[in-house]
Amino acid sequence: MLALDRVSKTYPNGVAALARFSAEIRQGEIIAIIGGSGCGKSTLLRAIAGLDRASSGTVTLDNEAIASPHAKIGIIFQEPRLLPWLSVADNIGFGLADLAAPERREKVARALERVGLADKAQAWPRELSGGQAQRVAIARALVPQPEVLLLDEPFSALDAFTRRDLQDHLLDLWADTRPTLILVTHDVDEAVVLADRVLVMRPRPGRLFDQIEINLARPRDRHSPLFENFKRSVLTSLDRSLDRSVPDRDATQGPGQAMWW
Amino acid sequence: MISDAPALQQTSEPAESAAAPSRVARYARPLLGLLLPLTLALGWELVVWLGWSNGRLVPPPSRVFATIAELARSGELVRHIVATLWRVSLGFAFGVVAGTLLGAVSGYWSLARRLLDPTVQALRAIPSLAWVPLFILWLGIFETSKVVLIAVGVFFPVYLGVMGAILSVDRKIVEVGRTFRLSGFAMIRRILLPAVLPAYVVSLRVGLGLGWMFVVAAELIGASEGLGYLLLDGQQLGKPAQILAAIVIFAILGKLTDWLIEVAAAPFLRWQDAFGRAKGA
């Protein structure tokens, strides 16, 4: 279980990016974090990844405090961030340096097959399309079999068609080992397609505003009335989060305490 | 299917015709570059042969090549080339080692950069040839002062290239290394080194160019052998053909050593966008 306990981040210039964010996330759960710009979504994700330290509060994975990048936590960024000097296969195997070469090759080959890029194994990253490059990034993050995979707006730079394709593909890959997925997005459609639970954040300072369980069986039909309903409730919540006259629900309590909704 | 067949034929045709001119172009393009110098050389040869000029101050190509052949036959040429190459190699080696080490330290460690860089930049502002009298006083007129002068010339571009390359490594790529828990040596070997390599190769090539420039300066100042000595000797004894011969050999050696760096680095830089290569540079 991934536990966030009153995670706060104040930057040296005094900007409070994140204030007392608490949540408990079950192993294998898919969480979407959504909110207006400047609500601390990415800050939160970077704190979970151990890339930036929280100013206060703790992130614990199975009772182990996370303060620096951890083997069980993978991350996918908005850009693929492939290493341009490595072939596609070597990029995917980048996190497997500790394994013996034959074992690594086998895992990489399987991952390439799995993301449908077996024919691109020896290609250079610059030869890939945006969607293909992001697939390689997904494979690179998944191949060390993390327990938690963080995704920071991973599909926002892609065209609508490729984005849908990759969303479905991500779910498909997720089913293999069922890691916890935490996805930052500003696409309501994406949140409802993928997530078990949508956390809505509100800005200045970034904090949890609302959470919405998406009780829909997978695969989800993007055109079903139920799907539309969930989309509407996420949208409504988002609108309310940006309306300053709506008071904060008390989302700043520690985990385990009852929230009023 | 019926509509497919003609479409396929149509697409294969322009592909073939596109391949044909590119094959011609592959051979034609370097030749194109040779056109101007060859025309000028042949033209001058003709002018002298026709007696329109005596070619005493500007000897025709045939006389320059005859000089080279004569120097080669007597074994003089090899001696001079070896002397010059040895100086350039030593100076280049020292300059590269010092430039790489200090550049890497300054690029990697901001405290060192603040301590070191202003001084290096100030020294860089001094025209390096201004050091010559001092080097001669300190190190004597023989090999040491020459090698040091060349090393100084090589040092600055390499230092700047390495430091700039490290400073401009994409933070996002470094972060990828961090997410895979690379640190210290592993981060340098797997992220920083490959990332700076293209800029490093460029700085080596610039450094080598300056090394060749400074070897001429060093050998003009005082040497009993070397291609620079051939230049000076040619001037003092009024042998322009010998000067031109030395210049031609400098050009060949400079191009050759530059090409060696390029070829040695090529396998490591295959991943780069082949913009220059595609344009037939």
Coordinates of C-alpha atoms in Angstrom, one line a residue, chain A residues 46 50-51 69-71 75 77 79 81-85 94-95 97 124 126 140, chain B residues 171-173 175-182 190-191 194-195 270-274:
Chain A
R46 CA 7.6 14.0 -8.0
G50 CA 11.4 10.6 -4.7
L51 CA 12.7 13.1 -7.2
P69 CA 14.0 7.2 -6.2
H70 CA 13.1 3.6 -5.3
A71 CA 13.4 0.4 -7.3
I75 CA 7.8 7.0 -13.6
F77 CA 7.0 11.7 -18.0
E79 CA 7.9 13.5 -22.9
R81 CA 12.8 11.1 -22.5
L82 CA 14.5 8.3 -24.3
L83 CA 18.2 8.3 -24.3
P84 CA 19.0 9.3 -27.9
W85 CA 22.3 7.4 -28.0
F94 CA 18.2 0.7 -19.3
G95 CA 16.9 -0.1 -15.9
A97 CA 21.8 -3.1 -15.8
W124 CA 17.2 5.0 -32.9
R126 CA 14.8 9.8 -33.3
R140 CA 11.3 1.0 -20.1
Chain B
R171 CA 18.1 18.1 -17.0
K172 CA 15.3 15.8 -18.1
I173 CA 17.7 13.1 -19.2
E175 CA 16.3 12.9 -14.2
V176 CA 15.8 9.6 -16.1
G177 CA 19.1 8.5 -14.7
R178 CA 18.0 9.5 -11.2
T179 CA 14.7 7.5 -11.5
F180 CA 16.8 4.5 -12.2
R181 CA 18.9 5.3 -9.2
L182 CA 22.1 6.1 -11.0
R190 CA 25.7 6.0 -18.6
I191 CA 24.2 9.5 -19.0
P194 CA 27.3 9.9 -24.0
A195 CA 25.4 13.1 -23.7
R270 CA 25.7 7.1 -35.2
W271 CA 22.6 8.0 -33.1
Q272 CA 22.8 11.6 -34.0
D273 CA 20.4 13.2 -36.4
A274 CA 22.1 12.8 -39.7

